[in-house]
Amino acid sequence: MIKASAYTFKILRYDAKEPDTKPRFATYRINVIPGLTVLAVLIRIRDEIDGTLSFRSSCRSAVCGSCAMVINGKIDLACRTQVAVFDTDTIILEPLPNFEVIRDLVVDLTPFWQMYDKVQPYLIRRSPVPEKEIPQSEEDRRRIDQFVNCILCACCYGACPVLAREPDYVGPAAAAKLERFVLDSRDERPAGALSIVNDEKGVWACDTLLRCIDACPKDVRPTDAIVGLRKTMLKHRFQNLLGKAKDEA
Amino acid sequence: MLDHDILIVGGGLTGLRAAVGLCDRFNVGLISKVYPVRSHSIAAQGGINAALTNNPDSRDDSWEKHTFDTIKGSDYLADQDAAEIMCKEAIKIVYEMEHWGCPFSRFPDGTIAQRPFGGAGYPRTCYSSDITGHVLLNTLYERAVAKGVKIYPEWFVTSLCIEEGRCHGVVALDIRTGELIPVRAKATFFGTGGYGRVFQHSTNALINTGSGIGMAYAAGAPLKDMEFVQFHPTCLIGTNILMTEACRGEGGYLFNNRGERFMQRYVPTAMELAPRDIVSRCIQTEINEGRGFDHPLGRYIQLDLRHLGEKKILERLPGIRKICIDFIGIDPVLEPIPIMPCQHYSMGGIDVNGRCASEIRGFYAGGECSCVSVHGANRLGGNSLLETIVFGKLAAQAIGEDLEGGVPQSDEKPLLQLKDKVDKKIRRLAAPGREKPYRLHAELGAVMSEKVGIFRTREELEQALNKLIELKGRYRDVGVSSPARHMNYELTNTLELEYMLEVAHTIILGAILREESRGAHFRTDFNTRNDTDWLKHTIARMGPDGSPAISFKEVAITRYQPMERKY
Ligand SMILES: Cc1cc2nc3c(=O)[nH]c(=O)nc-3n(C[C@H](O)[C@H](O)[C@H](O)COP(=O)(O)OP(=O)(O)OC[C@H]3O[C@@H](n4cnc5c(N)ncnc54)[C@H](O)[C@@H]3O)c2cc1C
Ligand code: SF4
Ligand code: SF4
Ligand code: FES
């Protein structure tokens, strides 16, 4: 429900090129109607009031992952958040945590993409390429469904308490991407490929408090991926031990 | 100065596929104004066509039949040799994408699932529930990462450098630092996407300005068939977010305010699955004749999925359901979806041949920004994702061949001169206190949606032309609020606006000249197709006075003689 005809928007502004000017809240009054999204408001502010306001956007339909930010304390996509969902007529917008701010609501996603690159986020095959498709059952396809849905928006990364203190932690999104391939019936990565995340900066760093799940706008459950990867690693270790025991016997 | 053998502009499906095809043999750089996975390709929902014959109802489908449907759908304006190549390649590239990990939905026998789509004789649209663009783009991005393609994310190309019939590269703005960088290349490839945002009501992402098309045109490359603009029948009222054709492919109905499935009256055989141009005109006619529903945001028609049942909707159209709930508070399991037609796809674009080569040496284009032409006057659903990957692949082959003989690197001089020009332009834009760019953009969008829409007349098109010329004049006085160049989206938007005005100019002029109705271009004052005078492509070049000069080009006809298009 709309609480007033005009809302107050407080936006945290900062420019890394002018590090001497501290981050500060700028306040804007905007007329609102039902259905208006936070992204639409941002565009209006930039167009009509302050052309220097920086934020990312592309699809405006919650599929491209551009517009993650903190909206009244909650991490979400600006384009799918309607101003009317809040109990107040004041809306506070801040950049995604756990990243350096470049300008205003735009953060430097480099670490996020580095973690993505690191996990080998692609299908690895060793069998010869068939003439037609590699068959996959409907059930096997369904197993990767939630991880396939990830739009790489970094909401989860911003919400993760472990990343706040350990910036080298692989993080929820990259783990979800890795599990998407590990669970794919067509993927043939060697067991050793998981060693990339098999340490205290990898999946063992997660405290499984599920903040990433709360933050995800696409109902992905990165913690499932982390728990799944841990299980796979333990299984491999167990099999290795068994194998060694056999060899020694 | 940055140096590459090959420069690719565009991180959508087209650009990524071209890069993946070239990076093993050449020094390739890929520039995109957004991170590649934020490109508009991500939003494609319904699917990609290929005659795999996996569907029990498509056992005797073939690439030839796919070609025929494509050409008939195009209202015979497609170049038939190119359409043949695309439909034949379709089978290979869908398997290739699958081998690269694309998670297509599956049939119970483990093969890639296929659904019916409009204008197609067989169910041949391969899909992954309703996020097909998302899975394809992620797969190609993953390939690009695996192969270590050099990517420049959030770089905005401001101008294309063409001199004496040869392309030398581009000038780009690093959005983060604000630095202007000339980029030199032996071959430059554009996969810069469509121009939807030239229209007020569009399904396209906000970044789909068509600046690549306008930039190529302004630099001297000709455009083709710009008057052909696709209007999608089913777009959510208000936000205009697309409700995929798969809604009807899976069995959804269209209803007017009398509760009639009105398609019965227009196309009783194909019903809701007639091609898009036809369904859009039927919906618009229903609305115009008072059989639409009223809503504060406009008049609409109902897209009803309820009879499909919750299970099928959750399984096949979960994204659509989520969009409806998030953006309009309607659950399609329980209520019909309020839809209206709006701009969706750019059939016209940079004039290239089947190898994606333009007439400018060293300049290539593919995907939605180009016009080969495989879609002619009307694109079939599921053929655009196909075009992006097929022609991304073919462009890579063609560029590889063209560079094999050893092409010298381009001159630095024209690029440095161009950089100075862009620098001056940006400085001029930063002078304060004049026309606001957003206002010009809003006026442009409004006039295009109102007067250059589904039904066109000379009178309205001429009004649009006058308005456009006025806007072009006012653009000279446009200014942005800050001279800072880094993270200045108002600045990049304003640079794009100049190109949007050029794109709109070619659309309007083409639409005025083409005195017939073909595919998506419908003139109420010339309401039939006229093959005698108009079975030809229009070619727009920027004339000396800055307005488009139009000439014509033959349509390639191989084995499908133009017939009346009946469904
Ligand atoms: C909502 C929606 C659903 C669709 N569903 C389907 C479907 O189901 N089936 C189908 O076949 N088709 C569908 N289409 C059409 C299809 O998605 C597009 O035609 C296709 O994805 C276009 O791909 P592209 O690679 O040509 O361009 P895009 O994906 O639009 O990529 C363009 C790229 O160019 C870059 N770029 C542009 N200008 C510049 C510049 N000046 N400087 C730097 N970079 C620049 C952008 O950053 C971007 O990376 C759909 C379209 C829409 C709007
Ligand atoms: S569950 Fe793990 S990954 Fe998710 S937010 Fe918590 S610590 Fe981070
Ligand atoms: S898991 Fe969810 S929150 Fe994290 S990047 Fe993917 S879509 Fe975004
Ligand atoms: S703009 Fe694409 S997710 Fe918000």
PDB file of C-alpha atoms in Angstrom, chain A:
ATOM      1  CA  MET A   1       0.000   0.000   0.000  1.00  0.00           C
ATOM      2  CA  ILE A   2       1.167   3.494  -0.836  1.00  0.00           C
ATOM      3  CA  LYS A   3       1.713   5.436   2.418  1.00  0.00           C
ATOM      4  CA  ALA A   4       1.799   8.982   1.014  1.00  0.00           C
ATOM      5  CA  SER A   5       1.655  10.707  -2.353  1.00  0.00           C
ATOM      6  CA  ALA A   6       5.271  11.784  -2.010  1.00  0.00           C
ATOM      7  CA  TYR A   7       8.058   9.656  -0.532  1.00  0.00           C
ATOM      8  CA  THR A   8      11.433  10.629   0.842  1.00  0.00           C
ATOM      9  CA  PHE A   9      14.415   8.822  -0.676  1.00  0.00           C
ATOM     10  CA  LYS A  10      17.731   8.943   1.111  1.00  0.00           C
ATOM     11  CA  ILE A  11      20.594   7.731  -1.021  1.00  0.00           C
ATOM     12  CA  LEU A  12      24.110   7.147   0.224  1.00  0.00           C
ATOM     13  CA  ARG A  13      26.432   9.018  -2.106  1.00  0.00           C
ATOM     14  CA  TYR A  14      30.147   8.730  -2.491  1.00  0.00           C
ATOM     15  CA  ASP A  15      32.728   9.012  -5.257  1.00  0.00           C
ATOM     16  CA  ALA A  16      35.927   6.980  -4.958  1.00  0.00           C
ATOM     17  CA  LYS A  17      37.602   9.565  -7.174  1.00  0.00           C
ATOM     18  CA  GLU A  18      37.075  12.104  -4.414  1.00  0.00           C
ATOM     19  CA  PRO A  19      38.081  10.104  -1.362  1.00  0.00           C
ATOM     20  CA  ASP A  20      38.288  13.212   0.805  1.00  0.00           C
ATOM     21  CA  THR A  21      34.566  13.789   0.618  1.00  0.00           C
ATOM     22  CA  LYS A  22      32.984  11.344   3.041  1.00  0.00           C
ATOM     23  CA  PRO A  23      29.937   9.246   2.097  1.00  0.00           C
ATOM     24  CA  ARG A  24      26.780  11.239   2.786  1.00  0.00           C
ATOM     25  CA  PHE A  25      23.038  10.794   2.417  1.00  0.00           C
ATOM     26  CA  ALA A  26      21.330  12.934  -0.206  1.00  0.00           C
ATOM     27  CA  THR A  27      17.586  13.373   0.208  1.00  0.00           C
ATOM     28  CA  TYR A  28      14.992  13.535  -2.586  1.00  0.00           C
ATOM     29  CA  ARG A  29      11.207  13.939  -2.494  1.00  0.00           C
ATOM     30  CA  ILE A  30       9.444  11.994  -5.215  1.00  0.00           C
ATOM     31  CA  ASN A  31       5.750  11.618  -6.076  1.00  0.00           C
ATOM     32  CA  VAL A  32       4.793   7.969  -6.199  1.00  0.00           C
ATOM     33  CA  ILE A  33       1.991   5.818  -7.614  1.00  0.00           C
ATOM     34  CA  PRO A  34       1.134   2.155  -6.958  1.00  0.00           C
ATOM     35  CA  GLY A  35       3.413  -0.223  -8.837  1.00  0.00           C
ATOM     36  CA  LEU A  36       6.341   2.207  -8.915  1.00  0.00           C
ATOM     37  CA  THR A  37       9.642   0.408  -8.440  1.00  0.00           C
ATOM     38  CA  VAL A  38      12.765   1.637  -6.689  1.00  0.00           C
ATOM     39  CA  LEU A  39      14.606   1.462 -10.012  1.00  0.00           C
ATOM     40  CA  ALA A  40      12.008   3.685 -11.669  1.00  0.00           C
ATOM     41  CA  VAL A  41      12.516   6.210  -8.869  1.00  0.00           C
ATOM     42  CA  LEU A  42      16.290   6.134  -9.327  1.00  0.00           C
ATOM     43  CA  ILE A  43      15.908   6.769 -13.034  1.00  0.00           C
ATOM     44  CA  ARG A  44      13.588   9.666 -12.311  1.00  0.00           C
ATOM     45  CA  ILE A  45      16.031  11.206  -9.876  1.00  0.00           C
ATOM     46  CA  ARG A  46      18.891  10.904 -12.335  1.00  0.00           C
ATOM     47  CA  ASP A  47      16.833  12.260 -15.219  1.00  0.00           C
ATOM     48  CA  GLU A  48      14.975  15.065 -13.562  1.00  0.00           C
ATOM     49  CA  ILE A  49      16.808  16.074 -10.408  1.00  0.00           C
ATOM     50  CA  ASP A  50      20.423  15.019 -10.274  1.00  0.00           C
ATOM     51  CA  GLY A  51      22.177  13.733 -13.379  1.00  0.00           C
ATOM     52  CA  THR A  52      25.254  12.710 -11.401  1.00  0.00           C
ATOM     53  CA  LEU A  53      23.549   9.879  -9.511  1.00  0.00           C
ATOM     54  CA  SER A  54      25.213   6.553 -10.398  1.00  0.00           C
ATOM     55  CA  PHE A  55      23.553   3.133 -10.312  1.00  0.00           C
ATOM     56  CA  ARG A  56      23.473   0.121 -12.619  1.00  0.00           C
ATOM     57  CA  SER A  57      20.450  -1.163 -14.516  1.00  0.00           C
ATOM     58  CA  SER A  58      19.618  -3.059 -17.661  1.00  0.00           C
ATOM     59  CA  CYS A  59      16.650  -5.454 -17.900  1.00  0.00           C
ATOM     60  CA  ARG A  60      14.272  -3.739 -15.391  1.00  0.00           C
ATOM     61  CA  SER A  61      12.641  -7.167 -14.974  1.00  0.00           C
ATOM     62  CA  ALA A  62      14.784  -8.961 -12.376  1.00  0.00           C
ATOM     63  CA  VAL A  63      16.640 -11.197 -14.815  1.00  0.00           C
ATOM     64  CA  CYS A  64      19.989  -9.513 -15.597  1.00  0.00           C
ATOM     65  CA  GLY A  65      21.376  -9.064 -12.077  1.00  0.00           C
ATOM     66  CA  SER A  66      22.488  -5.434 -12.474  1.00  0.00           C
ATOM     67  CA  CYS A  67      20.671  -3.576  -9.735  1.00  0.00           C
ATOM     68  CA  ALA A  68      21.424  -5.234  -6.399  1.00  0.00           C
ATOM     69  CA  MET A  69      21.570  -2.788  -3.454  1.00  0.00           C
ATOM     70  CA  VAL A  70      20.421  -2.316   0.122  1.00  0.00           C
ATOM     71  CA  ILE A  71      16.856  -1.062   0.291  1.00  0.00           C
ATOM     72  CA  ASN A  72      15.667  -0.066   3.754  1.00  0.00           C
ATOM     73  CA  GLY A  73      18.201  -2.403   5.259  1.00  0.00           C
ATOM     74  CA  LYS A  74      17.373  -5.369   3.048  1.00  0.00           C
ATOM     75  CA  ILE A  75      19.442  -6.527   0.095  1.00  0.00           C
ATOM     76  CA  ASP A  76      17.356  -6.855  -3.052  1.00  0.00           C
ATOM     77  CA  LEU A  77      17.068  -5.890  -6.719  1.00  0.00           C
ATOM     78  CA  ALA A  78      15.877  -2.316  -7.149  1.00  0.00           C
ATOM     79  CA  CYS A  79      13.876  -3.210 -10.251  1.00  0.00           C
ATOM     80  CA  ARG A  80      11.675  -5.782  -8.567  1.00  0.00           C
ATOM     81  CA  THR A  81      11.125  -3.829  -5.345  1.00  0.00           C
ATOM     82  CA  GLN A  82       8.017  -1.693  -5.264  1.00  0.00           C
ATOM     83  CA  VAL A  83       8.098   1.375  -3.077  1.00  0.00           C
ATOM     84  CA  ALA A  84       4.694   0.445  -1.663  1.00  0.00           C
ATOM     85  CA  VAL A  85       5.917  -2.712   0.103  1.00  0.00           C
ATOM     86  CA  PHE A  86       7.454  -0.836   2.987  1.00  0.00           C
ATOM     87  CA  ASP A  87       5.665   0.295   6.131  1.00  0.00           C
ATOM     88  CA  THR A  88       7.105   3.741   5.762  1.00  0.00           C
ATOM     89  CA  ASP A  89       7.226   6.576   3.263  1.00  0.00           C
ATOM     90  CA  THR A  90      10.975   6.973   3.694  1.00  0.00           C
ATOM     91  CA  ILE A  91      13.228   4.719   1.667  1.00  0.00           C
ATOM     92  CA  ILE A  92      16.948   4.461   2.299  1.00  0.00           C
ATOM     93  CA  LEU A  93      19.220   3.186  -0.444  1.00  0.00           C
ATOM     94  CA  GLU A  94      22.799   2.058   0.104  1.00  0.00           C
ATOM     95  CA  PRO A  95      25.351   0.223  -2.013  1.00  0.00           C
ATOM     96  CA  LEU A  96      25.839  -3.524  -1.688  1.00  0.00           C
ATOM     97  CA  PRO A  97      28.052  -4.387   1.314  1.00  0.00           C
ATOM     98  CA  ASN A  98      31.287  -6.400   1.105  1.00  0.00           C
ATOM     99  CA  PHE A  99      32.434  -4.441  -1.943  1.00  0.00           C
ATOM    100  CA  GLU A 100      34.371  -1.229  -2.528  1.00  0.00           C
ATOM    101  CA  VAL A 101      32.136   1.589  -3.723  1.00  0.00           C
ATOM    102  CA  ILE A 102      33.040   3.093  -7.097  1.00  0.00           C
ATOM    103  CA  ARG A 103      30.389   5.744  -7.078  1.00  0.00           C
ATOM    104  CA  ASP A 104      27.076   6.051  -5.222  1.00  0.00           C
ATOM    105  CA  LEU A 105      25.229   2.731  -5.675  1.00  0.00           C
ATOM    106  CA  VAL A 106      27.802   1.234  -8.034  1.00  0.00           C
ATOM    107  CA  VAL A 107      30.244  -1.164  -6.403  1.00  0.00           C
ATOM    108  CA  ASP A 108      33.382  -2.821  -7.713  1.00  0.00           C
ATOM    109  CA  LEU A 109      32.380  -6.401  -8.506  1.00  0.00           C
ATOM    110  CA  THR A 110      35.900  -7.526  -9.438  1.00  0.00           C
ATOM    111  CA  PRO A 111      36.303  -9.874  -6.433  1.00  0.00           C
ATOM    112  CA  PHE A 112      32.924 -11.443  -7.177  1.00  0.00           C
ATOM    113  CA  TRP A 113      33.951 -12.240 -10.752  1.00  0.00           C
ATOM    114  CA  GLN A 114      37.372 -13.438  -9.658  1.00  0.00           C
ATOM    115  CA  MET A 115      35.744 -16.044  -7.450  1.00  0.00           C
ATOM    116  CA  TYR A 116      33.441 -16.979 -10.295  1.00  0.00           C
ATOM    117  CA  ASP A 117      36.398 -17.484 -12.659  1.00  0.00           C
ATOM    118  CA  LYS A 118      38.282 -19.463 -10.046  1.00  0.00           C
ATOM    119  CA  VAL A 119      35.830 -22.367  -9.668  1.00  0.00           C
ATOM    120  CA  GLN A 120      36.042 -23.368 -13.358  1.00  0.00           C
ATOM    121  CA  PRO A 121      32.460 -22.345 -14.040  1.00  0.00           C
ATOM    122  CA  TYR A 122      31.909 -24.409 -17.167  1.00  0.00           C
ATOM    123  CA  LEU A 123      31.014 -27.928 -18.212  1.00  0.00           C
ATOM    124  CA  ILE A 124      34.057 -30.179 -18.312  1.00  0.00           C
ATOM    125  CA  ARG A 125      33.854 -33.285 -20.504  1.00  0.00           C
ATOM    126  CA  ARG A 126      36.357 -35.975 -21.218  1.00  0.00           C
ATOM    127  CA  SER A 127      34.254 -38.407 -23.247  1.00  0.00           C
ATOM    128  CA  PRO A 128      34.157 -37.993 -27.017  1.00  0.00           C
ATOM    129  CA  VAL A 129      31.557 -35.551 -28.307  1.00  0.00           C
ATOM    130  CA  PRO A 130      28.427 -37.380 -29.488  1.00  0.00           C
ATOM    131  CA  GLU A 131      26.768 -36.539 -32.779  1.00  0.00           C
ATOM    132  CA  LYS A 132      23.528 -35.450 -31.120  1.00  0.00           C
ATOM    133  CA  GLU A 133      22.809 -34.256 -27.586  1.00  0.00           C
ATOM    134  CA  ILE A 134      24.339 -35.837 -24.510  1.00  0.00           C
ATOM    135  CA  PRO A 135      21.248 -37.511 -23.069  1.00  0.00           C
ATOM    136  CA  GLN A 136      20.016 -36.282 -19.697  1.00  0.00           C
ATOM    137  CA  SER A 137      16.953 -37.489 -17.840  1.00  0.00           C
ATOM    138  CA  GLU A 138      14.279 -35.041 -16.771  1.00  0.00           C
ATOM    139  CA  GLU A 139      15.135 -35.880 -13.197  1.00  0.00           C
ATOM    140  CA  ASP A 140      18.845 -35.155 -13.662  1.00  0.00           C
ATOM    141  CA  ARG A 141      17.971 -31.876 -15.340  1.00  0.00           C
ATOM    142  CA  ARG A 142      15.752 -30.941 -12.421  1.00  0.00           C
ATOM    143  CA  ARG A 143      18.570 -31.502  -9.931  1.00  0.00           C
ATOM    144  CA  ILE A 144      20.492 -28.505 -11.229  1.00  0.00           C
ATOM    145  CA  ASP A 145      17.441 -26.313 -11.644  1.00  0.00           C
ATOM    146  CA  GLN A 146      17.839 -23.980  -8.682  1.00  0.00           C
ATOM    147  CA  PHE A 147      21.524 -23.358  -9.413  1.00  0.00           C
ATOM    148  CA  VAL A 148      20.871 -22.782 -13.101  1.00  0.00           C
ATOM    149  CA  ASN A 149      18.494 -19.990 -12.074  1.00  0.00           C
ATOM    150  CA  CYS A 150      21.269 -17.867 -10.537  1.00  0.00           C
ATOM    151  CA  ILE A 151      21.516 -14.447 -12.228  1.00  0.00           C
ATOM    152  CA  LEU A 152      24.913 -13.535 -10.710  1.00  0.00           C
ATOM    153  CA  CYS A 153      23.469 -10.450  -9.034  1.00  0.00           C
ATOM    154  CA  ALA A 154      25.776 -10.750  -5.984  1.00  0.00           C
ATOM    155  CA  CYS A 155      22.958 -10.131  -3.470  1.00  0.00           C
ATOM    156  CA  CYS A 156      24.152 -13.228  -1.601  1.00  0.00           C
ATOM    157  CA  TYR A 157      27.757 -12.063  -1.692  1.00  0.00           C
ATOM    158  CA  GLY A 158      26.732  -8.755  -0.149  1.00  0.00           C
ATOM    159  CA  ALA A 159      24.793 -10.530   2.595  1.00  0.00           C
ATOM    160  CA  CYS A 160      27.434 -13.055   3.601  1.00  0.00           C
ATOM    161  CA  PRO A 161      28.886 -12.435   7.096  1.00  0.00           C
ATOM    162  CA  VAL A 162      31.940 -14.581   6.388  1.00  0.00           C
ATOM    163  CA  LEU A 163      32.895 -12.449   3.398  1.00  0.00           C
ATOM    164  CA  ALA A 164      32.680  -9.385   5.623  1.00  0.00           C
ATOM    165  CA  ARG A 165      35.613 -10.633   7.658  1.00  0.00           C
ATOM    166  CA  GLU A 166      37.347 -12.922   5.141  1.00  0.00           C
ATOM    167  CA  PRO A 167      37.436 -11.270   1.713  1.00  0.00           C
ATOM    168  CA  ASP A 168      39.211 -14.279   0.212  1.00  0.00           C
ATOM    169  CA  TYR A 169      36.286 -16.592   0.973  1.00  0.00           C
ATOM    170  CA  VAL A 170      34.961 -18.098  -2.272  1.00  0.00           C
ATOM    171  CA  GLY A 171      31.425 -16.977  -1.395  1.00  0.00           C
ATOM    172  CA  PRO A 172      27.943 -18.290  -2.017  1.00  0.00           C
ATOM    173  CA  ALA A 173      27.464 -17.492  -5.716  1.00  0.00           C
ATOM    174  CA  ALA A 174      30.672 -19.132  -6.925  1.00  0.00           C
ATOM    175  CA  ALA A 175      29.938 -22.174  -4.776  1.00  0.00           C
ATOM    176  CA  ALA A 176      26.442 -22.381  -6.266  1.00  0.00           C
ATOM    177  CA  LYS A 177      27.918 -22.165  -9.749  1.00  0.00           C
ATOM    178  CA  LEU A 178      30.401 -24.938  -9.017  1.00  0.00           C
ATOM    179  CA  GLU A 179      27.699 -27.176  -7.584  1.00  0.00           C
ATOM    180  CA  ARG A 180      25.585 -26.498 -10.688  1.00  0.00           C
ATOM    181  CA  PHE A 181      28.285 -28.311 -12.692  1.00  0.00           C
ATOM    182  CA  VAL A 182      29.210 -30.936 -10.118  1.00  0.00           C
ATOM    183  CA  LEU A 183      25.550 -31.987  -9.981  1.00  0.00           C
ATOM    184  CA  ASP A 184      25.165 -31.949 -13.774  1.00  0.00           C
ATOM    185  CA  SER A 185      24.959 -35.552 -14.983  1.00  0.00           C
ATOM    186  CA  ARG A 186      27.016 -34.561 -18.051  1.00  0.00           C
ATOM    187  CA  ASP A 187      29.943 -33.038 -16.182  1.00  0.00           C
ATOM    188  CA  GLU A 188      33.134 -35.100 -15.936  1.00  0.00           C
ATOM    189  CA  ARG A 189      35.464 -32.919 -13.888  1.00  0.00           C
ATOM    190  CA  PRO A 190      38.041 -34.949 -11.972  1.00  0.00           C
ATOM    191  CA  ALA A 191      37.569 -35.187  -8.214  1.00  0.00           C
ATOM    192  CA  GLY A 192      40.669 -33.027  -7.821  1.00  0.00           C
ATOM    193  CA  ALA A 193      38.865 -30.068  -9.407  1.00  0.00           C
ATOM    194  CA  LEU A 194      37.087 -29.513  -6.105  1.00  0.00           C
ATOM    195  CA  SER A 195      40.357 -28.911  -4.299  1.00  0.00           C
ATOM    196  CA  ILE A 196      40.039 -25.252  -5.385  1.00  0.00           C
ATOM    197  CA  VAL A 197      37.379 -24.792  -2.710  1.00  0.00           C
ATOM    198  CA  ASN A 198      38.502 -27.503  -0.294  1.00  0.00           C
ATOM    199  CA  ASP A 199      40.132 -25.324   2.367  1.00  0.00           C
ATOM    200  CA  GLU A 200      39.384 -22.751   5.038  1.00  0.00           C
ATOM    201  CA  LYS A 201      38.800 -20.092   2.362  1.00  0.00           C
ATOM    202  CA  GLY A 202      36.622 -22.454   0.407  1.00  0.00           C
ATOM    203  CA  VAL A 203      33.391 -24.160   1.384  1.00  0.00           C
ATOM    204  CA  TRP A 204      34.641 -24.922   4.911  1.00  0.00           C
ATOM    205  CA  ALA A 205      34.555 -21.225   5.772  1.00  0.00           C
ATOM    206  CA  CYS A 206      30.769 -21.008   5.566  1.00  0.00           C
ATOM    207  CA  ASP A 207      28.965 -20.755   8.903  1.00  0.00           C
ATOM    208  CA  THR A 208      25.718 -22.021   7.273  1.00  0.00           C
ATOM    209  CA  LEU A 209      23.625 -19.261   8.813  1.00  0.00           C
ATOM    210  CA  LEU A 210      21.738 -18.969   5.521  1.00  0.00           C
ATOM    211  CA  ARG A 211      21.894 -15.187   5.052  1.00  0.00           C
ATOM    212  CA  CYS A 212      22.601 -15.791   1.370  1.00  0.00           C
ATOM    213  CA  ILE A 213      19.357 -17.716   0.988  1.00  0.00           C
ATOM    214  CA  ASP A 214      17.365 -14.848   2.498  1.00  0.00           C
ATOM    215  CA  ALA A 215      19.031 -12.389   0.170  1.00  0.00           C
ATOM    216  CA  CYS A 216      18.647 -14.310  -3.082  1.00  0.00           C
ATOM    217  CA  PRO A 217      15.942 -12.847  -5.334  1.00  0.00           C
ATOM    218  CA  LYS A 218      15.829 -16.020  -7.435  1.00  0.00           C
ATOM    219  CA  ASP A 219      15.159 -18.630  -4.735  1.00  0.00           C
ATOM    220  CA  VAL A 220      18.605 -20.135  -5.147  1.00  0.00           C
ATOM    221  CA  ARG A 221      19.897 -21.768  -1.964  1.00  0.00           C
ATOM    222  CA  PRO A 222      23.682 -21.354  -2.085  1.00  0.00           C
ATOM    223  CA  THR A 223      23.998 -23.067   1.283  1.00  0.00           C
ATOM    224  CA  ASP A 224      22.614 -26.242  -0.300  1.00  0.00           C
ATOM    225  CA  ALA A 225      25.490 -26.020  -2.759  1.00  0.00           C
ATOM    226  CA  ILE A 226      28.038 -25.566  -0.009  1.00  0.00           C
ATOM    227  CA  VAL A 227      26.688 -28.483   1.988  1.00  0.00           C
ATOM    228  CA  GLY A 228      26.520 -30.553  -1.199  1.00  0.00           C
ATOM    229  CA  LEU A 229      30.115 -29.746  -2.120  1.00  0.00           C
ATOM    230  CA  ARG A 230      31.285 -30.630   1.376  1.00  0.00           C
ATOM    231  CA  LYS A 231      29.552 -33.984   1.144  1.00  0.00           C
ATOM    232  CA  THR A 232      31.086 -34.701  -2.252  1.00  0.00           C
ATOM    233  CA  MET A 233      34.536 -33.855  -0.915  1.00  0.00           C
ATOM    234  CA  LEU A 234      34.098 -36.079   2.115  1.00  0.00           C
ATOM    235  CA  LYS A 235      32.900 -38.852  -0.155  1.00  0.00           C
ATOM    236  CA  HIS A 236      35.977 -38.461  -2.348  1.00  0.00           C
ATOM    237  CA  ARG A 237      38.228 -38.506   0.682  1.00  0.00           C
ATOM    238  CA  PHE A 238      36.541 -41.610   2.013  1.00  0.00           C
ATOM    239  CA  GLN A 239      36.850 -43.314  -1.367  1.00  0.00           C
ATOM    240  CA  ASN A 240      40.510 -42.314  -1.532  1.00  0.00           C
ATOM    241  CA  LEU A 241      41.193 -43.759   1.897  1.00  0.00           C
ATOM    242  CA  LEU A 242      39.389 -46.926   0.965  1.00  0.00           C
ATOM    243  CA  GLY A 243      41.321 -47.114  -2.286  1.00  0.00           C
ATOM    244  CA  LYS A 244      44.605 -46.628  -0.445  1.00  0.00           C
ATOM    245  CA  ALA A 245      43.638 -49.212   2.170  1.00  0.00           C
ATOM    246  CA  LYS A 246      42.910 -51.662  -0.638  1.00  0.00           C
ATOM    247  CA  ASP A 247      46.198 -50.847  -2.352  1.00  0.00           C
ATOM    248  CA  GLU A 248      48.059 -51.459   0.866  1.00  0.00           C
ATOM    249  CA  ALA A 249      46.263 -54.705   1.585  1.00  0.00           C
TER     250      ALA A 249
END
